[in-house]
mmCIF file of C-alpha atoms in Angstrom:
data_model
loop_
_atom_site.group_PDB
_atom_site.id
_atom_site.type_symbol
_atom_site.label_atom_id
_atom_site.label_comp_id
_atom_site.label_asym_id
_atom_site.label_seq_id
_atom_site.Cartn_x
_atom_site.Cartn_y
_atom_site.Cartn_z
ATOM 1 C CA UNK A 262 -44.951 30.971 15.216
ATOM 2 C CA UNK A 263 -41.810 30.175 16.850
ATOM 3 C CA UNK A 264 -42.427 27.044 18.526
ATOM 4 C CA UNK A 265 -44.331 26.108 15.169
ATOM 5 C CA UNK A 266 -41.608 26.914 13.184
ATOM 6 C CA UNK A 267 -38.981 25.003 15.732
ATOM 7 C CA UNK A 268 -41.372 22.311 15.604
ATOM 8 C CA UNK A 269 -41.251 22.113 11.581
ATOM 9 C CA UNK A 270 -37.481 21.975 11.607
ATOM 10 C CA UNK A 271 -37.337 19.235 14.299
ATOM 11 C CA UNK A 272 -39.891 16.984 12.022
ATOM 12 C CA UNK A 273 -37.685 17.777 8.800
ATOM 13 C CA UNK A 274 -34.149 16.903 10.609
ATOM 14 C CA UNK A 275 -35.847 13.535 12.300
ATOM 15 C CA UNK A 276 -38.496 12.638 9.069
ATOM 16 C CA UNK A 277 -37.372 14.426 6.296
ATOM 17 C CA UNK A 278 -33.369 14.149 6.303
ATOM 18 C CA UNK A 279 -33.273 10.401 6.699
ATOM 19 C CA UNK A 280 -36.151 10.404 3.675
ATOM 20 C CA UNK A 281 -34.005 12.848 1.238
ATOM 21 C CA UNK A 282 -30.933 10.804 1.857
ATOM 22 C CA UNK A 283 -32.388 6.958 1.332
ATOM 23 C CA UNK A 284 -34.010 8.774 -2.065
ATOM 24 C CA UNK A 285 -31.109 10.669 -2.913
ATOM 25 C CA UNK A 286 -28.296 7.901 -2.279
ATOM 26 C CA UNK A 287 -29.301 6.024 -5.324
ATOM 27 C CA UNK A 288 -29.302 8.783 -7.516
ATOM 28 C CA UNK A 289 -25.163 9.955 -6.912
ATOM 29 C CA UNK A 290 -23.589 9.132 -10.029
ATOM 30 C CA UNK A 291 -20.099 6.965 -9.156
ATOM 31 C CA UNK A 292 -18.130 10.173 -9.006
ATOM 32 C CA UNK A 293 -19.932 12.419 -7.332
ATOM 33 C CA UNK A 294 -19.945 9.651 -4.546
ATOM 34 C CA UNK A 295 -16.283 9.350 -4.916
ATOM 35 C CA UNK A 296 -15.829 13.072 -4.420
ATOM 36 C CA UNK A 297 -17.625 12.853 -1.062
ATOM 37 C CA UNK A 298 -15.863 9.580 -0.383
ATOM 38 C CA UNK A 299 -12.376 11.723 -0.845
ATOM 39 C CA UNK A 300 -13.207 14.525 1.519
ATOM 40 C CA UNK A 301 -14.741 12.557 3.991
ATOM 41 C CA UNK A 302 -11.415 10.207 3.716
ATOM 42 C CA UNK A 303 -9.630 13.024 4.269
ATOM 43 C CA UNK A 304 -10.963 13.501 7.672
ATOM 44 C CA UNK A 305 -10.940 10.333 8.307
ATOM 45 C CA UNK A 306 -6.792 9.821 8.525
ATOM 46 C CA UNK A 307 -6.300 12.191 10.510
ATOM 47 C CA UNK A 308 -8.598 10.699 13.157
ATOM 48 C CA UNK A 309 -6.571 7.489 12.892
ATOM 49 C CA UNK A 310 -3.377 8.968 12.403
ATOM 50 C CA UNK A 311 -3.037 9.360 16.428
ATOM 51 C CA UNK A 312 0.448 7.558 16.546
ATOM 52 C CA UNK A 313 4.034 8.132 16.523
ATOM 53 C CA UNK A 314 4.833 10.850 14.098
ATOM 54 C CA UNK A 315 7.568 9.138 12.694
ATOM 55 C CA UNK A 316 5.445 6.497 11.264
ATOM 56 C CA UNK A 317 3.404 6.390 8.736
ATOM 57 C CA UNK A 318 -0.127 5.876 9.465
ATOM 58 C CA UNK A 319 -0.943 2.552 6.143
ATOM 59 C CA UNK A 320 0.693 -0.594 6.502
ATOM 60 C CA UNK A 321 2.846 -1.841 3.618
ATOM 61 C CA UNK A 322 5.147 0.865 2.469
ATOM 62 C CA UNK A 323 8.358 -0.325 3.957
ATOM 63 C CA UNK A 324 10.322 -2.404 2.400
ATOM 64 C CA UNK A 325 10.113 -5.524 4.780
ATOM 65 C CA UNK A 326 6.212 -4.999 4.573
ATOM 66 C CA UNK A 327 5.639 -4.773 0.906
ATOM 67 C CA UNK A 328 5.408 -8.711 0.654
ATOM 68 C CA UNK A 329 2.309 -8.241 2.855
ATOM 69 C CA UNK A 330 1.199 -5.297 0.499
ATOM 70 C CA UNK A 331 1.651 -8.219 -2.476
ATOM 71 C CA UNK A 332 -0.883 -10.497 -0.189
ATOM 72 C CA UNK A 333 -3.523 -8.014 0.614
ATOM 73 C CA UNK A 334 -3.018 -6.947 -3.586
ATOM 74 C CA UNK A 335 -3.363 -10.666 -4.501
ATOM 75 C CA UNK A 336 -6.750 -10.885 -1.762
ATOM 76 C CA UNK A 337 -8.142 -7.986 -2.978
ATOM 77 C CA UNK A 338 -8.309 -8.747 -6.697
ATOM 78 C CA UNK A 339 -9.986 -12.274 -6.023
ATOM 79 C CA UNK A 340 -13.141 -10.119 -4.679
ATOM 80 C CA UNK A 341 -13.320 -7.470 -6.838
ATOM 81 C CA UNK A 342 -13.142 -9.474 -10.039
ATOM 82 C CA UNK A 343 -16.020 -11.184 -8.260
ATOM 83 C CA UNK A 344 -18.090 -8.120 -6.646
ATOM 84 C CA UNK A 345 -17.860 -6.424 -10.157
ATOM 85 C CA UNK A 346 -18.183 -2.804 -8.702
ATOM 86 C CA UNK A 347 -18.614 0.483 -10.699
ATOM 87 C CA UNK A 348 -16.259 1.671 -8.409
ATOM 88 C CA UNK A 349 -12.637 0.604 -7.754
ATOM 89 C CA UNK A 350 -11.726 -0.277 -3.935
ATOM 90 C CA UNK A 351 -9.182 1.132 -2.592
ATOM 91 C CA UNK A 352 -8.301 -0.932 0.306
ATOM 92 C CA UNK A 353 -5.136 -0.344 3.105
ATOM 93 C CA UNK A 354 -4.389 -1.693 6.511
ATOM 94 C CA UNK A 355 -3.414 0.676 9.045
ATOM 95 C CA UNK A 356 -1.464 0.426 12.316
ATOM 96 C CA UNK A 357 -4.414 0.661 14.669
ATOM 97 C CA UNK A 358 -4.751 -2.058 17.278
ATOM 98 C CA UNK A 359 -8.442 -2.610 17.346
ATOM 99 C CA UNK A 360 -9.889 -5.590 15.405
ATOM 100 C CA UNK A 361 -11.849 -3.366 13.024
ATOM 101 C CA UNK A 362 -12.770 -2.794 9.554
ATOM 102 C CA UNK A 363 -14.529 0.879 7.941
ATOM 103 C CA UNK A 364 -15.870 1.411 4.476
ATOM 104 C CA UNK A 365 -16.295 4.986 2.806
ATOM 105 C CA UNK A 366 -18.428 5.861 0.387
ATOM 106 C CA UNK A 367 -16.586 5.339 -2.987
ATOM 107 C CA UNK A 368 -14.564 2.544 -2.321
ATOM 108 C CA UNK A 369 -12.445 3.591 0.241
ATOM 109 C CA UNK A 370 -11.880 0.779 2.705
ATOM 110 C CA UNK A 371 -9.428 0.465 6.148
ATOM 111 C CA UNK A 372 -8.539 -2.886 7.498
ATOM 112 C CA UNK A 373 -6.904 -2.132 11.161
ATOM 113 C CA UNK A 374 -3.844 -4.138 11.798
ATOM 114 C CA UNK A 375 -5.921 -5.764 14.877
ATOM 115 C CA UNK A 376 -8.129 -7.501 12.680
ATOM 116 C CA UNK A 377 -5.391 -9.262 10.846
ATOM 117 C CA UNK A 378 -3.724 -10.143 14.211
ATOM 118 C CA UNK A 379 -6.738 -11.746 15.204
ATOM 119 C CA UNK A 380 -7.713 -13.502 12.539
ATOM 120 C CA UNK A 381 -6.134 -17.155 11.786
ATOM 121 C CA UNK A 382 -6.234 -17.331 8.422
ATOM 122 C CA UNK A 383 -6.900 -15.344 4.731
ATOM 123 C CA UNK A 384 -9.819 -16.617 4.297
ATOM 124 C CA UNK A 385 -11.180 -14.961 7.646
ATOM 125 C CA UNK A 386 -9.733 -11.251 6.659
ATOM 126 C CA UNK A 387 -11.606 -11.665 2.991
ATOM 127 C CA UNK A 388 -14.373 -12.225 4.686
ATOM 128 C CA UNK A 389 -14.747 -9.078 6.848
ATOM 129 C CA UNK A 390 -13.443 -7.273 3.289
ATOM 130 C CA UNK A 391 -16.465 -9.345 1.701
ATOM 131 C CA UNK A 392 -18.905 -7.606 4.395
ATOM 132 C CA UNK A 393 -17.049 -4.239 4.060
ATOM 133 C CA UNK A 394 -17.634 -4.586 0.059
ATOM 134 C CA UNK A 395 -21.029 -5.109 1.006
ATOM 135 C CA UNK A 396 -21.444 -1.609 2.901
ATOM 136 C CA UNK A 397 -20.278 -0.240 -0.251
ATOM 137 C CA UNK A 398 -22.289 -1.913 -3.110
ATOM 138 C CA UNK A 399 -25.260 -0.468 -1.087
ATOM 139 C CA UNK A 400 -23.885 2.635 -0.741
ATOM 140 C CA UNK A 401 -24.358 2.206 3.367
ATOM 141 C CA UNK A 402 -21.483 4.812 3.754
ATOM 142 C CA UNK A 403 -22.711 7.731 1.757
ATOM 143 C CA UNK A 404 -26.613 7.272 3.139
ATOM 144 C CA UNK A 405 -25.281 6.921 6.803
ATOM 145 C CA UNK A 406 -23.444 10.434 6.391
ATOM 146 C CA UNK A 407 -25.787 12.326 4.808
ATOM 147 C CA UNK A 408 -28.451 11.476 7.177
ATOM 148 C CA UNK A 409 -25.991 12.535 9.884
ATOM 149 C CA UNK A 410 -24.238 15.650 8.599
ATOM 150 C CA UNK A 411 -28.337 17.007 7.889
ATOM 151 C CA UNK A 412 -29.790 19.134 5.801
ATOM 152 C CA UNK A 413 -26.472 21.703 5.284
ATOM 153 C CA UNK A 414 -24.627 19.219 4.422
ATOM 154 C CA UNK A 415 -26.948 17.882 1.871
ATOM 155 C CA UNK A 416 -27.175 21.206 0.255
ATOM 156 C CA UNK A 417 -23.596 21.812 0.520
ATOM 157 C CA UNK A 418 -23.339 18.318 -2.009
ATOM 158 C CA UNK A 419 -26.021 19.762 -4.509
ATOM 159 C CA UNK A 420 -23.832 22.525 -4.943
ATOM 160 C CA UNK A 421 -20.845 20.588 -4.990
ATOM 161 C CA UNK A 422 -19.369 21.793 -1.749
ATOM 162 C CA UNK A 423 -17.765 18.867 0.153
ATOM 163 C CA UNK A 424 -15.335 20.489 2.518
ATOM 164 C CA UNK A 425 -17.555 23.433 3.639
ATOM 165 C CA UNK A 426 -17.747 24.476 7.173
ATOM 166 C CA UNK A 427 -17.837 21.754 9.915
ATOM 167 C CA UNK A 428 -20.546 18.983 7.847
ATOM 168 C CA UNK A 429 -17.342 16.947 7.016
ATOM 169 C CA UNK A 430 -16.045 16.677 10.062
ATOM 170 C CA UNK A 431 -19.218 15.610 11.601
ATOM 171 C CA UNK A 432 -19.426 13.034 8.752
ATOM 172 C CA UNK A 433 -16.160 11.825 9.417
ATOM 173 C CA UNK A 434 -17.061 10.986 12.956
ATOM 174 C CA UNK A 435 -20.213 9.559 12.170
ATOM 175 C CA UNK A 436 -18.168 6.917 9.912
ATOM 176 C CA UNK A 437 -16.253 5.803 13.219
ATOM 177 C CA UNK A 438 -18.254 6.343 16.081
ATOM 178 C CA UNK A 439 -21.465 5.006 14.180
ATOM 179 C CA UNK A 440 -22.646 2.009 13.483
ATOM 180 C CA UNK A 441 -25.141 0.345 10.363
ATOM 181 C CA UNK A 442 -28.778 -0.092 11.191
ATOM 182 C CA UNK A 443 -29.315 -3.986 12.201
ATOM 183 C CA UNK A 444 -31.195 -3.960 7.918
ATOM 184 C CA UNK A 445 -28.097 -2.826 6.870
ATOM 185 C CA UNK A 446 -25.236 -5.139 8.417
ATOM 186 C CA UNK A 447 -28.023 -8.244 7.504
ATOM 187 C CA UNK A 448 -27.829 -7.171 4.098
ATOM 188 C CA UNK A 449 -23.671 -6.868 3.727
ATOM 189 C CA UNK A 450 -23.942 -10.329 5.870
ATOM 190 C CA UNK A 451 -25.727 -11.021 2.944
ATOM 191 C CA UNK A 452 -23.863 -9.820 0.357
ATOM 192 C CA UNK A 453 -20.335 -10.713 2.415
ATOM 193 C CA UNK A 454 -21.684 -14.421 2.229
ATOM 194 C CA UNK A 455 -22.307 -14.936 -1.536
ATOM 195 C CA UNK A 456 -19.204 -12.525 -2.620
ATOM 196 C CA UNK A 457 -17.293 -15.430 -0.535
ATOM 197 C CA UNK A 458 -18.846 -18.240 -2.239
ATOM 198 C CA UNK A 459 -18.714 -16.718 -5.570
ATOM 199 C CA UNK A 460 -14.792 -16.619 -5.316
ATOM 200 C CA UNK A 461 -15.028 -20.114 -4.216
ATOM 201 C CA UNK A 462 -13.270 -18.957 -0.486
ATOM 202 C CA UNK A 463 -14.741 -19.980 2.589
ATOM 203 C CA UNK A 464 -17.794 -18.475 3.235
ATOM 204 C CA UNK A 465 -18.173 -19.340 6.789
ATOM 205 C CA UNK A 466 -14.642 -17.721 7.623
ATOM 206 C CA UNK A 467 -17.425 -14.426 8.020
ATOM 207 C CA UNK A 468 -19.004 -16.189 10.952
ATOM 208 C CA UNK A 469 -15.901 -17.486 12.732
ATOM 209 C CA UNK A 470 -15.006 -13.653 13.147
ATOM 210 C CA UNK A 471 -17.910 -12.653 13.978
ATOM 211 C CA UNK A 472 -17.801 -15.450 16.680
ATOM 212 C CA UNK A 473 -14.217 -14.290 17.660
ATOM 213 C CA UNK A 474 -14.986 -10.557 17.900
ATOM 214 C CA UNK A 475 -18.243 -10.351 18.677
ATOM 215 C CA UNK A 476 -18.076 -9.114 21.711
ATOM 216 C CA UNK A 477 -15.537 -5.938 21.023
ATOM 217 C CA UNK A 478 -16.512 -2.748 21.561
ATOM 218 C CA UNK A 479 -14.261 -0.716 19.495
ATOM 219 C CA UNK A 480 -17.125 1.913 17.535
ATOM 220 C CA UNK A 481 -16.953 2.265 13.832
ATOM 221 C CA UNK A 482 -19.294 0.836 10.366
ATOM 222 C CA UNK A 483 -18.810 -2.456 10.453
ATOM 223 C CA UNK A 484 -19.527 -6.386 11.784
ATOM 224 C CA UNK A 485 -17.185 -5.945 14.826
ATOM 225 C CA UNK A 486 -19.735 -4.533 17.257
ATOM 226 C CA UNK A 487 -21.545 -6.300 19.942
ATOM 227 C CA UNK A 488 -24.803 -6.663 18.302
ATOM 228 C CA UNK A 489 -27.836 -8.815 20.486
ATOM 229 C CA UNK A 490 -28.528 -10.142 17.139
ATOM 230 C CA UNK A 491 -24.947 -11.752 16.472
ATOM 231 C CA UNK A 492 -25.771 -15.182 17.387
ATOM 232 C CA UNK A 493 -28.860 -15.505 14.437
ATOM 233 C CA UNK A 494 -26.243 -13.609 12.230
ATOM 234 C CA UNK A 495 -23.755 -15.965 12.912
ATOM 235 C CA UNK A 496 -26.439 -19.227 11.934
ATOM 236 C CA UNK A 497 -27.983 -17.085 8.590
ATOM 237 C CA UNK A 498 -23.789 -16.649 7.382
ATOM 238 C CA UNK A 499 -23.812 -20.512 7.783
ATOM 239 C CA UNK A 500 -26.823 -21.843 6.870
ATOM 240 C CA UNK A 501 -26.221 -19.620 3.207
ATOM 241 C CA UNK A 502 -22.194 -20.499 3.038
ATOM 242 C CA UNK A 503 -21.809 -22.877 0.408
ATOM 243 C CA UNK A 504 -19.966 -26.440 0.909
ATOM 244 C CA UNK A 505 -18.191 -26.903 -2.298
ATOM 245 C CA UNK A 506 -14.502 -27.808 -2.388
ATOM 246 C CA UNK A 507 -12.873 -24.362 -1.754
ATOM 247 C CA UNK A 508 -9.694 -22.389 -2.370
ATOM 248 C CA UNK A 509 -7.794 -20.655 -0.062
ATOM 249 C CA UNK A 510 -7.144 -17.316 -0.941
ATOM 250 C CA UNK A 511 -3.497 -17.125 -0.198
ATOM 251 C CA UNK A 512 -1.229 -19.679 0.218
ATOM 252 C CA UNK A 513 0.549 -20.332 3.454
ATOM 253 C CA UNK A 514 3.847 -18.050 2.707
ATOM 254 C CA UNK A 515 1.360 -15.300 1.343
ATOM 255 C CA UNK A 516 -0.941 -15.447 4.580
ATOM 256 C CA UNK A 517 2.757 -15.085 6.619
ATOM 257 C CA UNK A 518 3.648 -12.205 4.698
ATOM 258 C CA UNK A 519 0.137 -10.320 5.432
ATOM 259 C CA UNK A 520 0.730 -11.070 8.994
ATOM 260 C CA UNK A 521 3.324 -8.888 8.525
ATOM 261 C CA UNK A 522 2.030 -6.208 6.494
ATOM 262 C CA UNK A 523 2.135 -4.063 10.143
ATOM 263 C CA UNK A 524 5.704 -5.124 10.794
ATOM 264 C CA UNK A 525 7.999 -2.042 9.573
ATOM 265 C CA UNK A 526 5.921 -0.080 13.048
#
Protein backbone atom coordinates (compact mmCIF):
# COMPACT_ATOMS: atom_id res chain seq x y z
CA UNK A 1 0.00 0.00 0.00
CA UNK A 2 2.83 2.23 0.44
CA UNK A 3 4.65 2.00 -2.66
CA UNK A 4 1.04 2.11 -4.30
CA UNK A 5 0.15 5.00 -2.60
CA UNK A 6 3.81 6.76 -3.36
CA UNK A 7 3.23 5.66 -6.75
CA UNK A 8 -0.33 7.52 -6.98
CA UNK A 9 1.17 10.75 -5.73
CA UNK A 10 4.14 10.62 -8.17
CA UNK A 11 1.48 10.14 -11.24
CA UNK A 12 -0.72 13.12 -9.77
CA UNK A 13 2.43 15.63 -9.26
CA UNK A 14 3.89 14.56 -12.97
CA UNK A 15 0.09 13.97 -14.84
CA UNK A 16 -2.29 15.52 -12.83
CA UNK A 17 -0.69 18.99 -11.63
CA UNK A 18 0.35 20.12 -15.07
CA UNK A 19 -3.50 18.95 -16.19
CA UNK A 20 -5.30 21.02 -13.18
CA UNK A 21 -3.20 24.02 -13.95
CA UNK A 22 -3.57 24.24 -18.07
CA UNK A 23 -7.59 23.72 -17.05
CA UNK A 24 -7.57 25.92 -14.25
CA UNK A 25 -5.43 28.93 -15.78
CA UNK A 26 -8.25 29.97 -17.97
CA UNK A 27 -10.72 30.01 -15.45
CA UNK A 28 -8.77 32.88 -12.83
CA UNK A 29 -10.85 35.80 -13.09
CA UNK A 30 -8.33 39.08 -13.82
CA UNK A 31 -7.99 39.66 -10.11
CA UNK A 32 -7.56 36.70 -8.64
CA UNK A 33 -4.56 36.40 -11.16
CA UNK A 34 -3.43 39.76 -10.11
CA UNK A 35 -3.45 38.73 -6.47
CA UNK A 36 -1.06 35.86 -7.25
CA UNK A 37 0.80 38.12 -9.64
CA UNK A 38 1.36 40.58 -6.39
CA UNK A 39 2.69 37.98 -4.03
CA UNK A 40 4.68 36.27 -6.37
CA UNK A 41 6.12 39.96 -7.34
CA UNK A 42 6.83 40.33 -4.06
CA UNK A 43 9.31 37.61 -4.03
CA UNK A 44 10.44 38.38 -6.95
CA UNK A 45 12.33 41.97 -5.91
CA UNK A 46 13.91 40.78 -3.48
CA UNK A 47 15.68 38.20 -5.65
CA UNK A 48 16.78 41.06 -7.90
CA UNK A 49 17.31 43.50 -5.37
CA UNK A 50 21.02 41.96 -4.79
CA UNK A 51 22.79 45.44 -5.20
CA UNK A 52 24.05 48.30 -3.36
CA UNK A 53 21.69 49.13 -0.59
CA UNK A 54 21.77 52.59 -1.21
CA UNK A 55 20.11 52.25 -4.48
CA UNK A 56 17.05 51.62 -5.38
CA UNK A 57 16.44 48.49 -7.13
CA UNK A 58 13.69 50.27 -10.60
CA UNK A 59 15.19 52.52 -12.92
CA UNK A 60 13.63 55.96 -13.36
CA UNK A 61 13.01 57.52 -10.02
CA UNK A 62 15.80 60.00 -9.93
CA UNK A 63 15.51 62.99 -11.18
CA UNK A 64 18.12 62.81 -14.11
CA UNK A 65 16.34 59.42 -15.05
CA UNK A 66 12.75 60.42 -15.13
CA UNK A 67 13.12 61.60 -18.88
CA UNK A 68 13.83 57.89 -19.53
CA UNK A 69 10.76 57.00 -17.24
CA UNK A 70 8.75 59.58 -19.87
CA UNK A 71 10.23 57.20 -22.86
CA UNK A 72 9.51 53.82 -21.49
CA UNK A 73 5.72 55.68 -20.41
CA UNK A 74 5.40 56.97 -24.02
CA UNK A 75 6.61 53.02 -25.40
CA UNK A 76 4.47 51.42 -23.23
CA UNK A 77 1.17 53.09 -24.08
CA UNK A 78 1.74 52.52 -27.97
CA UNK A 79 1.37 48.59 -27.08
CA UNK A 80 -1.12 48.49 -24.73
CA UNK A 81 -3.60 50.64 -26.60
CA UNK A 82 -2.81 48.01 -29.20
CA UNK A 83 -2.67 44.58 -27.07
CA UNK A 84 -6.06 45.72 -25.48
CA UNK A 85 -5.49 43.66 -22.20
CA UNK A 86 -8.04 43.08 -19.34
CA UNK A 87 -5.26 43.73 -17.33
CA UNK A 88 -3.08 46.86 -16.98
CA UNK A 89 0.88 46.30 -17.39
CA UNK A 90 2.84 47.44 -15.12
CA UNK A 91 6.16 47.62 -16.65
CA UNK A 92 9.82 48.93 -14.89
CA UNK A 93 13.43 48.56 -15.80
CA UNK A 94 15.69 47.55 -13.18
CA UNK A 95 19.45 47.90 -12.63
CA UNK A 96 20.40 44.33 -13.43
CA UNK A 97 23.11 43.82 -16.03
CA UNK A 98 21.84 40.84 -17.89
CA UNK A 99 20.04 41.40 -21.23
CA UNK A 100 16.74 40.03 -19.93
CA UNK A 101 13.14 40.53 -19.81
CA UNK A 102 10.36 38.54 -17.07
CA UNK A 103 6.61 38.69 -17.14
CA UNK A 104 4.32 37.89 -14.01
CA UNK A 105 1.15 36.82 -14.02
CA UNK A 106 -1.10 39.98 -13.91
CA UNK A 107 0.76 42.31 -15.76
CA UNK A 108 3.72 42.68 -13.96
CA UNK A 109 6.66 43.03 -16.31
CA UNK A 110 10.78 43.75 -15.63
CA UNK A 111 12.93 45.01 -18.40
CA UNK A 112 16.75 44.61 -17.02
CA UNK A 113 18.85 47.58 -17.76
CA UNK A 114 21.12 45.04 -19.96
CA UNK A 115 18.58 44.66 -22.43
CA UNK A 116 18.28 48.32 -23.11
CA UNK A 117 22.12 48.59 -23.25
CA UNK A 118 22.14 46.13 -25.82
CA UNK A 119 19.65 47.00 -27.87
CA UNK A 120 20.21 49.83 -30.71
CA UNK A 121 17.15 51.23 -30.98
CA UNK A 122 13.21 51.58 -29.46
CA UNK A 123 11.91 49.70 -31.72
CA UNK A 124 14.13 46.60 -30.60
CA UNK A 125 13.15 47.05 -26.64
CA UNK A 126 9.18 47.15 -27.79
CA UNK A 127 9.74 44.27 -29.28
CA UNK A 128 11.01 42.02 -26.44
CA UNK A 129 7.98 44.05 -24.37
CA UNK A 130 5.73 42.83 -27.43
CA UNK A 131 6.93 39.06 -26.64
CA UNK A 132 6.76 39.69 -22.84
CA UNK A 133 2.97 41.00 -23.46
CA UNK A 134 2.60 37.89 -25.17
CA UNK A 135 3.56 35.61 -22.02
CA UNK A 136 0.91 37.49 -20.39
CA UNK A 137 -2.16 37.53 -22.75
CA UNK A 138 -1.73 33.69 -22.44
CA UNK A 139 -1.42 33.71 -19.04
CA UNK A 140 2.19 31.72 -19.52
CA UNK A 141 3.20 33.15 -16.04
CA UNK A 142 0.41 32.01 -13.81
CA UNK A 143 0.24 28.27 -15.64
CA UNK A 144 4.13 27.96 -15.39
CA UNK A 145 3.86 28.56 -11.46
CA UNK A 146 1.20 26.64 -10.59
CA UNK A 147 2.46 23.65 -12.30
CA UNK A 148 5.68 24.25 -10.36
CA UNK A 149 4.65 25.28 -6.85
CA UNK A 150 2.19 21.67 -7.10
CA UNK A 151 -0.63 20.63 -5.69
CA UNK A 152 -0.26 22.84 -2.10
CA UNK A 153 0.10 25.56 -3.76
CA UNK A 154 -2.87 25.11 -5.91
CA UNK A 155 -5.00 24.53 -2.94
CA UNK A 156 -3.48 27.25 -1.06
CA UNK A 157 -5.07 29.66 -4.27
CA UNK A 158 -8.62 27.98 -3.96
CA UNK A 159 -8.65 29.13 -0.60
CA UNK A 160 -7.20 32.30 -1.32
CA UNK A 161 -3.90 31.80 0.42
CA UNK A 162 -1.06 33.29 -1.68
CA UNK A 163 1.75 33.83 0.77
CA UNK A 164 1.39 30.53 2.72
CA UNK A 165 4.34 28.54 3.70
CA UNK A 166 7.26 28.18 1.20
CA UNK A 167 4.82 27.65 -2.42
CA UNK A 168 5.66 31.37 -3.16
CA UNK A 169 8.97 31.27 -2.87
CA UNK A 170 9.32 28.27 -4.99
CA UNK A 171 7.10 30.13 -7.53
CA UNK A 172 9.18 33.01 -7.44
CA UNK A 173 12.18 31.02 -8.48
CA UNK A 174 10.50 29.14 -10.97
CA UNK A 175 9.70 32.68 -12.73
CA UNK A 176 13.63 33.26 -13.00
CA UNK A 177 15.35 30.18 -13.16
CA UNK A 178 12.62 28.70 -15.62
CA UNK A 179 12.05 28.95 -18.86
CA UNK A 180 8.55 28.70 -21.39
CA UNK A 181 7.97 25.41 -23.10
CA UNK A 182 9.35 25.78 -26.90
CA UNK A 183 4.74 25.99 -27.66
CA UNK A 184 4.79 28.69 -25.49
CA UNK A 185 7.70 31.20 -26.57
CA UNK A 186 6.33 30.23 -30.50
CA UNK A 187 3.14 31.49 -29.50
CA UNK A 188 4.35 35.07 -27.71
CA UNK A 189 6.79 35.05 -30.98
CA UNK A 190 3.57 34.99 -32.34
CA UNK A 191 1.74 37.28 -30.60
CA UNK A 192 5.12 39.69 -30.10
CA UNK A 193 5.07 39.82 -34.05
CA UNK A 194 1.51 41.05 -34.84
CA UNK A 195 1.31 43.36 -31.49
CA UNK A 196 4.44 45.03 -33.45
CA UNK A 197 2.78 45.34 -36.67
CA UNK A 198 -0.45 46.37 -35.28
CA UNK A 199 1.28 49.55 -33.75
CA UNK A 200 2.79 50.01 -37.06
CA UNK A 201 6.64 49.55 -35.26
CA UNK A 202 9.04 47.34 -36.68
CA UNK A 203 8.19 43.99 -36.38
CA UNK A 204 11.41 42.45 -37.24
CA UNK A 205 13.25 44.57 -34.43
CA UNK A 206 11.96 40.98 -32.37
CA UNK A 207 14.31 38.97 -34.52
CA UNK A 208 17.35 41.27 -34.56
CA UNK A 209 17.41 40.61 -30.66
CA UNK A 210 16.87 37.48 -30.77
CA UNK A 211 19.84 37.33 -33.27
CA UNK A 212 21.91 39.58 -30.86
CA UNK A 213 21.19 37.63 -27.66
CA UNK A 214 20.60 34.47 -28.64
CA UNK A 215 23.20 32.93 -27.36
CA UNK A 216 23.01 34.35 -23.49
CA UNK A 217 22.57 32.27 -20.87
CA UNK A 218 21.21 34.40 -18.20
CA UNK A 219 17.87 31.95 -16.84
CA UNK A 220 14.52 33.55 -16.53
CA UNK A 221 10.73 33.49 -18.79
CA UNK A 222 11.56 34.92 -21.68
CA UNK A 223 13.17 35.02 -25.57
CA UNK A 224 16.76 35.58 -24.24
CA UNK A 225 17.73 31.93 -23.80
CA UNK A 226 19.77 29.83 -26.05
CA UNK A 227 17.09 27.88 -27.61
CA UNK A 228 18.27 25.08 -30.67
CA UNK A 229 15.20 26.34 -32.23
CA UNK A 230 16.25 30.17 -32.44
CA UNK A 231 17.36 30.19 -35.91
CA UNK A 232 13.55 28.93 -37.41
CA UNK A 233 12.23 31.47 -34.73
CA UNK A 234 14.22 34.05 -36.00
CA UNK A 235 12.86 33.24 -40.04
CA UNK A 236 8.86 32.65 -38.69
CA UNK A 237 9.31 36.57 -36.78
CA UNK A 238 10.33 37.63 -40.37
CA UNK A 239 8.58 35.89 -42.73
CA UNK A 240 5.10 37.23 -40.52
CA UNK A 241 6.66 41.00 -39.87
CA UNK A 242 4.84 43.20 -42.01
CA UNK A 243 6.62 45.70 -44.64
CA UNK A 244 4.48 48.71 -44.49
CA UNK A 245 5.98 52.16 -43.99
CA UNK A 246 6.58 52.17 -40.18
CA UNK A 247 6.91 54.48 -37.19
CA UNK A 248 9.44 54.56 -34.83
CA UNK A 249 8.31 54.41 -31.51
CA UNK A 250 10.36 57.12 -29.98
CA UNK A 251 12.06 59.69 -31.52
CA UNK A 252 15.79 60.04 -31.41
CA UNK A 253 15.99 62.41 -28.10
CA UNK A 254 13.32 60.00 -26.48
CA UNK A 255 15.39 56.73 -27.38
CA UNK A 256 18.60 58.88 -25.65
CA UNK A 257 16.71 59.52 -22.69
CA UNK A 258 15.69 55.63 -22.20
CA UNK A 259 19.28 54.87 -22.60
CA UNK A 260 19.48 56.56 -19.63
CA UNK A 261 16.67 55.46 -17.66
CA UNK A 262 19.65 53.32 -15.54
CA UNK A 263 21.80 56.41 -15.21
CA UNK A 264 21.05 57.87 -11.53
CA UNK A 265 23.05 54.01 -10.39
Amino acid sequence: WTVAATASLLLVAWFGVPAIAARLTPLLPPSIERKLGDAVDAQVRGMLDTGKRDTALECGTAATEIPGRNALNKLMQRLEAAAALPVTLRTSVVRKDEANAIALPGGRVYVFRGLIDKAENADEVAGVIAHEIGHVAHRDGTRAILEGAGLSFLFGMLLGDFVGGGAVVFAAKSVLQSSYSREAESAADTYGTDLMNKTGGDAHALANMLEKIGGATEPGMNILMDHPETKARVAAIRQRAATQSLQPFLEPGEWAALKQICAGS
